[in-house]
């Protein structure tokens, strides 16, 4: 069973479109994250949710809107896509304890053309 | 502010040799976790090793060991007996439990290439 699953794995879309990436974890974790990995491989946290509550919003444009319908899901909706949004987006989850790693999804490669 | 620094953008190592990937961190929180992840060219993030701030001994996982020097705020990854399959990006990360929530911050990564 996949612990953290993201869909789709690849997403190619035109500028100006709206798209969503879905994430689900079956680990029972309290906290979920979205990370953006740019072309230089830098991993930057975008959002963190704890029990469906938004905890961290790292100065992400408001075109990005995360939604957590329940503890196991954290979806990312992006409005009015721009070329600079092209990146790999990773969903991750972690339990409350600090001494356990974050588990990552396989990533979604978003290409805006 | 919490920060993770990896100063080596790229490293080369001969197959079967050991290599050390550097990582320094900065936090004023007494409780934190330090992690290393491997990202091969296929893109997935693979957890390698963990070190807790209160752990007395350095963590080891097979060929991976973490050289934890708390006073220097460093958490270097040592890979022994390098293999061709070790060629990948390696990320150091720090996890904090601050104000009741978790935050995991990553360094900029080191690209390791193992030479046959």
PDB file of C-alpha atoms in Angstrom:
ATOM      1  CA  UNK A   1       0.000   0.000   0.000  1.00  0.00           C
ATOM      2  CA  UNK A   2       1.246   3.449  -0.914  1.00  0.00           C
ATOM      3  CA  UNK A   3       1.707   5.579   2.197  1.00  0.00           C
ATOM      4  CA  UNK A   4       1.479   9.019   0.583  1.00  0.00           C
ATOM      5  CA  UNK A   5       0.004   9.152  -2.886  1.00  0.00           C
ATOM      6  CA  UNK A   6      -0.259  12.115  -5.219  1.00  0.00           C
ATOM      7  CA  UNK A   7      -2.158  12.441  -8.429  1.00  0.00           C
ATOM      8  CA  UNK A   8      -1.399  13.149 -11.139  1.00  0.00           C
ATOM      9  CA  UNK A   9       2.285  12.328 -11.499  1.00  0.00           C
ATOM     10  CA  UNK A  10       2.643  14.562 -14.542  1.00  0.00           C
ATOM     11  CA  UNK A  11       0.615  17.624 -15.433  1.00  0.00           C
ATOM     12  CA  UNK A  12       1.108  19.740 -18.536  1.00  0.00           C
ATOM     13  CA  UNK A  13      -1.146  22.734 -18.940  1.00  0.00           C
ATOM     14  CA  UNK A  14      -1.367  26.138 -20.543  1.00  0.00           C
ATOM     15  CA  UNK A  15      -0.819  29.467 -18.863  1.00  0.00           C
ATOM     16  CA  UNK A  16      -3.915  30.859 -17.279  1.00  0.00           C
ATOM     17  CA  UNK A  17      -5.535  27.508 -16.565  1.00  0.00           C
ATOM     18  CA  UNK A  18      -6.625  26.280 -13.151  1.00  0.00           C
ATOM     19  CA  UNK A  19      -5.446  22.877 -11.957  1.00  0.00           C
ATOM     20  CA  UNK A  20      -5.508  20.708  -8.865  1.00  0.00           C
ATOM     21  CA  UNK A  21      -3.134  18.161  -7.389  1.00  0.00           C
ATOM     22  CA  UNK A  22      -4.514  15.629  -4.943  1.00  0.00           C
ATOM     23  CA  UNK A  23      -2.722  14.045  -2.012  1.00  0.00           C
ATOM     24  CA  UNK A  24      -3.791  11.297   0.327  1.00  0.00           C
ATOM     25  CA  UNK A  25      -1.957   9.588   3.175  1.00  0.00           C
ATOM     26  CA  UNK A  26      -2.989   6.359   4.848  1.00  0.00           C
ATOM     27  CA  UNK A  27      -0.548   6.611   7.741  1.00  0.00           C
ATOM     28  CA  UNK A  28      -2.842   8.307  10.212  1.00  0.00           C
ATOM     29  CA  UNK A  29      -0.508  11.296  10.453  1.00  0.00           C
ATOM     30  CA  UNK A  30      -1.625  14.595  11.907  1.00  0.00           C
ATOM     31  CA  UNK A  31       0.444  16.880   9.736  1.00  0.00           C
ATOM     32  CA  UNK A  32       0.603  17.242   5.972  1.00  0.00           C
ATOM     33  CA  UNK A  33       2.732  19.502   3.797  1.00  0.00           C
ATOM     34  CA  UNK A  34       3.147  20.797   0.305  1.00  0.00           C
ATOM     35  CA  UNK A  35       6.645  21.458  -0.987  1.00  0.00           C
ATOM     36  CA  UNK A  36       7.764  22.989  -4.243  1.00  0.00           C
ATOM     37  CA  UNK A  37      11.012  21.811  -5.829  1.00  0.00           C
ATOM     38  CA  UNK A  38      12.315  24.188  -8.458  1.00  0.00           C
ATOM     39  CA  UNK A  39      14.633  23.518 -11.381  1.00  0.00           C
ATOM     40  CA  UNK A  40      17.651  23.944  -9.096  1.00  0.00           C
ATOM     41  CA  UNK A  41      16.291  21.166  -6.861  1.00  0.00           C
ATOM     42  CA  UNK A  42      15.618  23.530  -3.985  1.00  0.00           C
ATOM     43  CA  UNK A  43      12.808  22.206  -1.780  1.00  0.00           C
ATOM     44  CA  UNK A  44      10.698  24.953  -0.307  1.00  0.00           C
ATOM     45  CA  UNK A  45       7.817  24.441   2.044  1.00  0.00           C
ATOM     46  CA  UNK A  46       4.592  26.019   0.857  1.00  0.00           C
ATOM     47  CA  UNK A  47       1.949  24.934   3.329  1.00  0.00           C
ATOM     48  CA  UNK A  48       1.583  22.842   6.426  1.00  0.00           C
ATOM     49  CA  UNK A  49      -1.696  21.549   7.784  1.00  0.00           C
ATOM     50  CA  UNK A  50      -2.263  20.026  11.180  1.00  0.00           C
ATOM     51  CA  UNK A  51      -5.541  18.157  11.625  1.00  0.00           C
ATOM     52  CA  UNK A  52      -7.151  20.052   8.728  1.00  0.00           C
ATOM     53  CA  UNK A  53      -6.001  23.396  10.108  1.00  0.00           C
ATOM     54  CA  UNK A  54      -3.619  25.594   8.131  1.00  0.00           C
ATOM     55  CA  UNK A  55      -0.479  26.113  10.195  1.00  0.00           C
ATOM     56  CA  UNK A  56       2.127  27.412   7.792  1.00  0.00           C
ATOM     57  CA  UNK A  57       1.707  29.517   4.698  1.00  0.00           C
ATOM     58  CA  UNK A  58       5.143  30.457   3.473  1.00  0.00           C
ATOM     59  CA  UNK A  59       4.424  33.605   1.460  1.00  0.00           C
ATOM     60  CA  UNK A  60       2.892  31.642  -1.349  1.00  0.00           C
ATOM     61  CA  UNK A  61       0.850  33.643  -3.894  1.00  0.00           C
ATOM     62  CA  UNK A  62      -2.840  33.455  -3.183  1.00  0.00           C
ATOM     63  CA  UNK A  63      -3.331  31.743  -6.533  1.00  0.00           C
ATOM     64  CA  UNK A  64      -2.334  28.645  -4.569  1.00  0.00           C
ATOM     65  CA  UNK A  65      -5.073  27.394  -2.301  1.00  0.00           C
ATOM     66  CA  UNK A  66      -4.672  24.238  -0.247  1.00  0.00           C
ATOM     67  CA  UNK A  67      -7.727  22.389   0.923  1.00  0.00           C
ATOM     68  CA  UNK A  68      -7.873  19.700   3.556  1.00  0.00           C
ATOM     69  CA  UNK A  69     -11.288  18.011   3.655  1.00  0.00           C
ATOM     70  CA  UNK A  70     -10.052  15.628   6.327  1.00  0.00           C
ATOM     71  CA  UNK A  71      -6.858  14.650   8.090  1.00  0.00           C
ATOM     72  CA  UNK A  72      -5.872  12.173   5.392  1.00  0.00           C
ATOM     73  CA  UNK A  73      -6.180  14.521   2.422  1.00  0.00           C
ATOM     74  CA  UNK A  74      -4.479  17.725   1.419  1.00  0.00           C
ATOM     75  CA  UNK A  75      -5.189  18.981  -2.074  1.00  0.00           C
ATOM     76  CA  UNK A  76      -3.520  21.871  -3.850  1.00  0.00           C
ATOM     77  CA  UNK A  77      -5.468  24.046  -6.227  1.00  0.00           C
ATOM     78  CA  UNK A  78      -3.665  26.526  -8.436  1.00  0.00           C
ATOM     79  CA  UNK A  79      -5.483  29.319 -10.254  1.00  0.00           C
ATOM     80  CA  UNK A  80      -4.277  31.258 -13.277  1.00  0.00           C
ATOM     81  CA  UNK A  81      -1.153  29.187 -13.789  1.00  0.00           C
ATOM     82  CA  UNK A  82       2.040  31.009 -14.727  1.00  0.00           C
ATOM     83  CA  UNK A  83       5.237  29.786 -16.385  1.00  0.00           C
ATOM     84  CA  UNK A  84       7.072  30.182 -13.072  1.00  0.00           C
ATOM     85  CA  UNK A  85       4.786  27.661 -11.451  1.00  0.00           C
ATOM     86  CA  UNK A  86       6.517  24.903 -13.401  1.00  0.00           C
ATOM     87  CA  UNK A  87       8.162  22.691 -10.795  1.00  0.00           C
ATOM     88  CA  UNK A  88       7.816  19.399  -8.986  1.00  0.00           C
ATOM     89  CA  UNK A  89       5.318  19.560  -6.147  1.00  0.00           C
ATOM     90  CA  UNK A  90       5.683  17.120  -3.279  1.00  0.00           C
ATOM     91  CA  UNK A  91       3.115  16.242  -0.711  1.00  0.00           C
ATOM     92  CA  UNK A  92       4.366  14.877   2.599  1.00  0.00           C
ATOM     93  CA  UNK A  93       3.006  13.835   5.948  1.00  0.00           C
ATOM     94  CA  UNK A  94       4.406  13.316   9.405  1.00  0.00           C
ATOM     95  CA  UNK A  95       3.167  12.249  12.829  1.00  0.00           C
ATOM     96  CA  UNK A  96       3.194  14.572  15.805  1.00  0.00           C
ATOM     97  CA  UNK A  97       6.447  13.306  17.245  1.00  0.00           C
ATOM     98  CA  UNK A  98       9.489  15.249  16.162  1.00  0.00           C
ATOM     99  CA  UNK A  99      11.651  12.141  16.082  1.00  0.00           C
ATOM    100  CA  UNK A 100      10.069  10.607  13.014  1.00  0.00           C
ATOM    101  CA  UNK A 101      10.673  11.398   9.412  1.00  0.00           C
ATOM    102  CA  UNK A 102       8.297  12.992   6.973  1.00  0.00           C
ATOM    103  CA  UNK A 103       6.968  10.612   4.334  1.00  0.00           C
ATOM    104  CA  UNK A 104       6.837  11.927   0.805  1.00  0.00           C
ATOM    105  CA  UNK A 105       4.619  11.287  -2.142  1.00  0.00           C
ATOM    106  CA  UNK A 106       6.218  10.557  -5.492  1.00  0.00           C
ATOM    107  CA  UNK A 107       5.867  14.155  -6.640  1.00  0.00           C
ATOM    108  CA  UNK A 108       3.856  15.859  -9.353  1.00  0.00           C
ATOM    109  CA  UNK A 109       5.804  17.384 -12.212  1.00  0.00           C
ATOM    110  CA  UNK A 110       3.865  20.443 -13.326  1.00  0.00           C
ATOM    111  CA  UNK A 111       4.794  22.013 -16.641  1.00  0.00           C
ATOM    112  CA  UNK A 112       3.121  25.246 -17.656  1.00  0.00           C
ATOM    113  CA  UNK A 113       3.423  26.086 -21.341  1.00  0.00           C
TER     114      UNK A 113
ATOM    115  CA  UNK B   1      15.327  31.791  12.554  1.00  0.00           C
ATOM    116  CA  UNK B   2      15.656  28.125  11.738  1.00  0.00           C
ATOM    117  CA  UNK B   3      18.054  27.363   8.923  1.00  0.00           C
ATOM    118  CA  UNK B   4      19.738  24.402   7.255  1.00  0.00           C
ATOM    119  CA  UNK B   5      22.907  24.881   5.217  1.00  0.00           C
ATOM    120  CA  UNK B   6      24.578  22.513   2.798  1.00  0.00           C
ATOM    121  CA  UNK B   7      27.678  24.147   1.406  1.00  0.00           C
ATOM    122  CA  UNK B   8      28.633  21.501  -1.156  1.00  0.00           C
ATOM    123  CA  UNK B   9      26.554  21.804  -4.310  1.00  0.00           C
ATOM    124  CA  UNK B  10      28.352  18.828  -5.841  1.00  0.00           C
ATOM    125  CA  UNK B  11      30.686  16.050  -4.752  1.00  0.00           C
ATOM    126  CA  UNK B  12      32.562  13.256  -6.495  1.00  0.00           C
ATOM    127  CA  UNK B  13      33.664  10.035  -4.852  1.00  0.00           C
ATOM    128  CA  UNK B  14      35.399   6.960  -6.145  1.00  0.00           C
ATOM    129  CA  UNK B  15      33.422   3.743  -5.926  1.00  0.00           C
ATOM    130  CA  UNK B  16      34.084   1.839  -2.669  1.00  0.00           C
ATOM    131  CA  UNK B  17      35.451   4.955  -0.967  1.00  0.00           C
ATOM    132  CA  UNK B  18      33.759   6.794   1.904  1.00  0.00           C
ATOM    133  CA  UNK B  19      32.318  10.286   1.474  1.00  0.00           C
ATOM    134  CA  UNK B  20      31.080  12.943   3.892  1.00  0.00           C
ATOM    135  CA  UNK B  21      28.291  15.325   2.988  1.00  0.00           C
ATOM    136  CA  UNK B  22      28.186  18.440   5.131  1.00  0.00           C
ATOM    137  CA  UNK B  23      25.189  19.931   6.870  1.00  0.00           C
ATOM    138  CA  UNK B  24      24.955  22.685   9.447  1.00  0.00           C
ATOM    139  CA  UNK B  25      21.840  23.956  11.103  1.00  0.00           C
ATOM    140  CA  UNK B  26      20.692  26.822  13.222  1.00  0.00           C
ATOM    141  CA  UNK B  27      17.902  26.784  15.744  1.00  0.00           C
ATOM    142  CA  UNK B  28      17.334  27.950  19.276  1.00  0.00           C
ATOM    143  CA  UNK B  29      14.813  25.194  19.974  1.00  0.00           C
ATOM    144  CA  UNK B  30      16.178  22.501  22.286  1.00  0.00           C
ATOM    145  CA  UNK B  31      14.120  19.773  20.644  1.00  0.00           C
ATOM    146  CA  UNK B  32      14.582  19.028  16.970  1.00  0.00           C
ATOM    147  CA  UNK B  33      15.199  16.193  14.568  1.00  0.00           C
ATOM    148  CA  UNK B  34      17.735  16.040  11.781  1.00  0.00           C
ATOM    149  CA  UNK B  35      17.209  13.914   8.701  1.00  0.00           C
ATOM    150  CA  UNK B  36      18.890  12.997   5.492  1.00  0.00           C
ATOM    151  CA  UNK B  37      17.007  12.180   2.335  1.00  0.00           C
ATOM    152  CA  UNK B  38      18.227  10.821  -0.971  1.00  0.00           C
ATOM    153  CA  UNK B  39      16.664  11.874  -4.238  1.00  0.00           C
ATOM    154  CA  UNK B  40      17.789   9.743  -7.195  1.00  0.00           C
ATOM    155  CA  UNK B  41      17.234  10.847 -10.775  1.00  0.00           C
ATOM    156  CA  UNK B  42      13.840   9.137 -10.714  1.00  0.00           C
ATOM    157  CA  UNK B  43      12.698  11.921  -8.369  1.00  0.00           C
ATOM    158  CA  UNK B  44      11.339  10.225  -5.273  1.00  0.00           C
ATOM    159  CA  UNK B  45      12.461  11.294  -1.816  1.00  0.00           C
ATOM    160  CA  UNK B  46      13.966   8.419   0.136  1.00  0.00           C
ATOM    161  CA  UNK B  47      14.491   8.717   3.879  1.00  0.00           C
ATOM    162  CA  UNK B  48      17.982   7.603   4.939  1.00  0.00           C
ATOM    163  CA  UNK B  49      18.712   8.403   8.554  1.00  0.00           C
ATOM    164  CA  UNK B  50      17.500  10.353  11.557  1.00  0.00           C
ATOM    165  CA  UNK B  51      19.231  12.025  14.530  1.00  0.00           C
ATOM    166  CA  UNK B  52      17.374  13.489  17.492  1.00  0.00           C
ATOM    167  CA  UNK B  53      18.696  16.503  19.339  1.00  0.00           C
ATOM    168  CA  UNK B  54      18.763  14.566  22.602  1.00  0.00           C
ATOM    169  CA  UNK B  55      20.363  11.448  21.197  1.00  0.00           C
ATOM    170  CA  UNK B  56      23.706  10.738  22.808  1.00  0.00           C
ATOM    171  CA  UNK B  57      25.021   8.472  20.099  1.00  0.00           C
ATOM    172  CA  UNK B  58      25.453   9.102  16.414  1.00  0.00           C
ATOM    173  CA  UNK B  59      22.829   7.418  14.261  1.00  0.00           C
ATOM    174  CA  UNK B  60      23.799   4.621  11.905  1.00  0.00           C
ATOM    175  CA  UNK B  61      21.797   2.815   9.234  1.00  0.00           C
ATOM    176  CA  UNK B  62      23.777   0.285   7.266  1.00  0.00           C
ATOM    177  CA  UNK B  63      26.354   2.173   5.195  1.00  0.00           C
ATOM    178  CA  UNK B  64      24.988   5.524   6.372  1.00  0.00           C
ATOM    179  CA  UNK B  65      26.076   7.228   9.547  1.00  0.00           C
ATOM    180  CA  UNK B  66      25.386  10.684  10.853  1.00  0.00           C
ATOM    181  CA  UNK B  67      28.242  12.587  12.461  1.00  0.00           C
ATOM    182  CA  UNK B  68      26.297  14.706  14.933  1.00  0.00           C
ATOM    183  CA  UNK B  69      28.248  17.507  16.610  1.00  0.00           C
ATOM    184  CA  UNK B  70      25.712  19.426  18.633  1.00  0.00           C
ATOM    185  CA  UNK B  71      28.019  22.186  19.839  1.00  0.00           C
ATOM    186  CA  UNK B  72      29.018  22.919  16.246  1.00  0.00           C
ATOM    187  CA  UNK B  73      25.440  22.464  15.049  1.00  0.00           C
ATOM    188  CA  UNK B  74      26.534  20.078  12.358  1.00  0.00           C
ATOM    189  CA  UNK B  75      24.975  16.823  11.153  1.00  0.00           C
ATOM    190  CA  UNK B  76      27.159  15.442   8.414  1.00  0.00           C
ATOM    191  CA  UNK B  77      26.208  12.317   6.513  1.00  0.00           C
ATOM    192  CA  UNK B  78      28.909   9.719   6.017  1.00  0.00           C
ATOM    193  CA  UNK B  79      28.421   7.102   3.317  1.00  0.00           C
ATOM    194  CA  UNK B  80      30.877   4.239   3.546  1.00  0.00           C
ATOM    195  CA  UNK B  81      31.887   1.988   0.655  1.00  0.00           C
ATOM    196  CA  UNK B  82      30.181   4.123  -1.995  1.00  0.00           C
ATOM    197  CA  UNK B  83      28.259   2.355  -4.723  1.00  0.00           C
ATOM    198  CA  UNK B  84      27.245   3.556  -8.168  1.00  0.00           C
ATOM    199  CA  UNK B  85      23.640   3.551  -6.997  1.00  0.00           C
ATOM    200  CA  UNK B  86      24.514   6.184  -4.409  1.00  0.00           C
ATOM    201  CA  UNK B  87      24.726   8.804  -7.159  1.00  0.00           C
ATOM    202  CA  UNK B  88      21.878  11.167  -6.324  1.00  0.00           C
ATOM    203  CA  UNK B  89      20.920  14.434  -4.675  1.00  0.00           C
ATOM    204  CA  UNK B  90      21.155  14.366  -0.899  1.00  0.00           C
ATOM    205  CA  UNK B  91      19.145  16.678   1.300  1.00  0.00           C
ATOM    206  CA  UNK B  92      19.645  17.480   4.936  1.00  0.00           C
ATOM    207  CA  UNK B  93      16.471  18.482   6.778  1.00  0.00           C
ATOM    208  CA  UNK B  94      15.507  19.734  10.199  1.00  0.00           C
ATOM    209  CA  UNK B  95      12.202  19.178  11.897  1.00  0.00           C
ATOM    210  CA  UNK B  96      10.972  21.356  14.702  1.00  0.00           C
ATOM    211  CA  UNK B  97       8.010  21.107  17.003  1.00  0.00           C
ATOM    212  CA  UNK B  98       7.284  24.753  17.477  1.00  0.00           C
ATOM    213  CA  UNK B  99       4.133  26.115  19.009  1.00  0.00           C
ATOM    214  CA  UNK B 100       2.498  22.711  18.772  1.00  0.00           C
ATOM    215  CA  UNK B 101       3.025  22.254  15.069  1.00  0.00           C
ATOM    216  CA  UNK B 102       5.638  20.641  12.914  1.00  0.00           C
ATOM    217  CA  UNK B 103       7.861  22.232  10.330  1.00  0.00           C
ATOM    218  CA  UNK B 104      10.418  20.464   8.186  1.00  0.00           C
ATOM    219  CA  UNK B 105      13.010  22.667   6.499  1.00  0.00           C
ATOM    220  CA  UNK B 106      15.429  21.416   3.861  1.00  0.00           C
ATOM    221  CA  UNK B 107      18.914  22.408   2.838  1.00  0.00           C
ATOM    222  CA  UNK B 108      19.754  23.175  -0.772  1.00  0.00           C
ATOM    223  CA  UNK B 109      21.088  19.701  -1.427  1.00  0.00           C
ATOM    224  CA  UNK B 110      24.363  18.121  -2.522  1.00  0.00           C
ATOM    225  CA  UNK B 111      24.659  16.264  -5.781  1.00  0.00           C
ATOM    226  CA  UNK B 112      26.823  13.199  -5.254  1.00  0.00           C
ATOM    227  CA  UNK B 113      28.365  11.408  -8.192  1.00  0.00           C
ATOM    228  CA  UNK B 114      30.074   8.067  -7.672  1.00  0.00           C
ATOM    229  CA  UNK B 115      32.831   7.360 -10.157  1.00  0.00           C
ATOM    230  CA  UNK B 116      33.528   3.761 -11.188  1.00  0.00           C
TER     231      UNK B 116
END
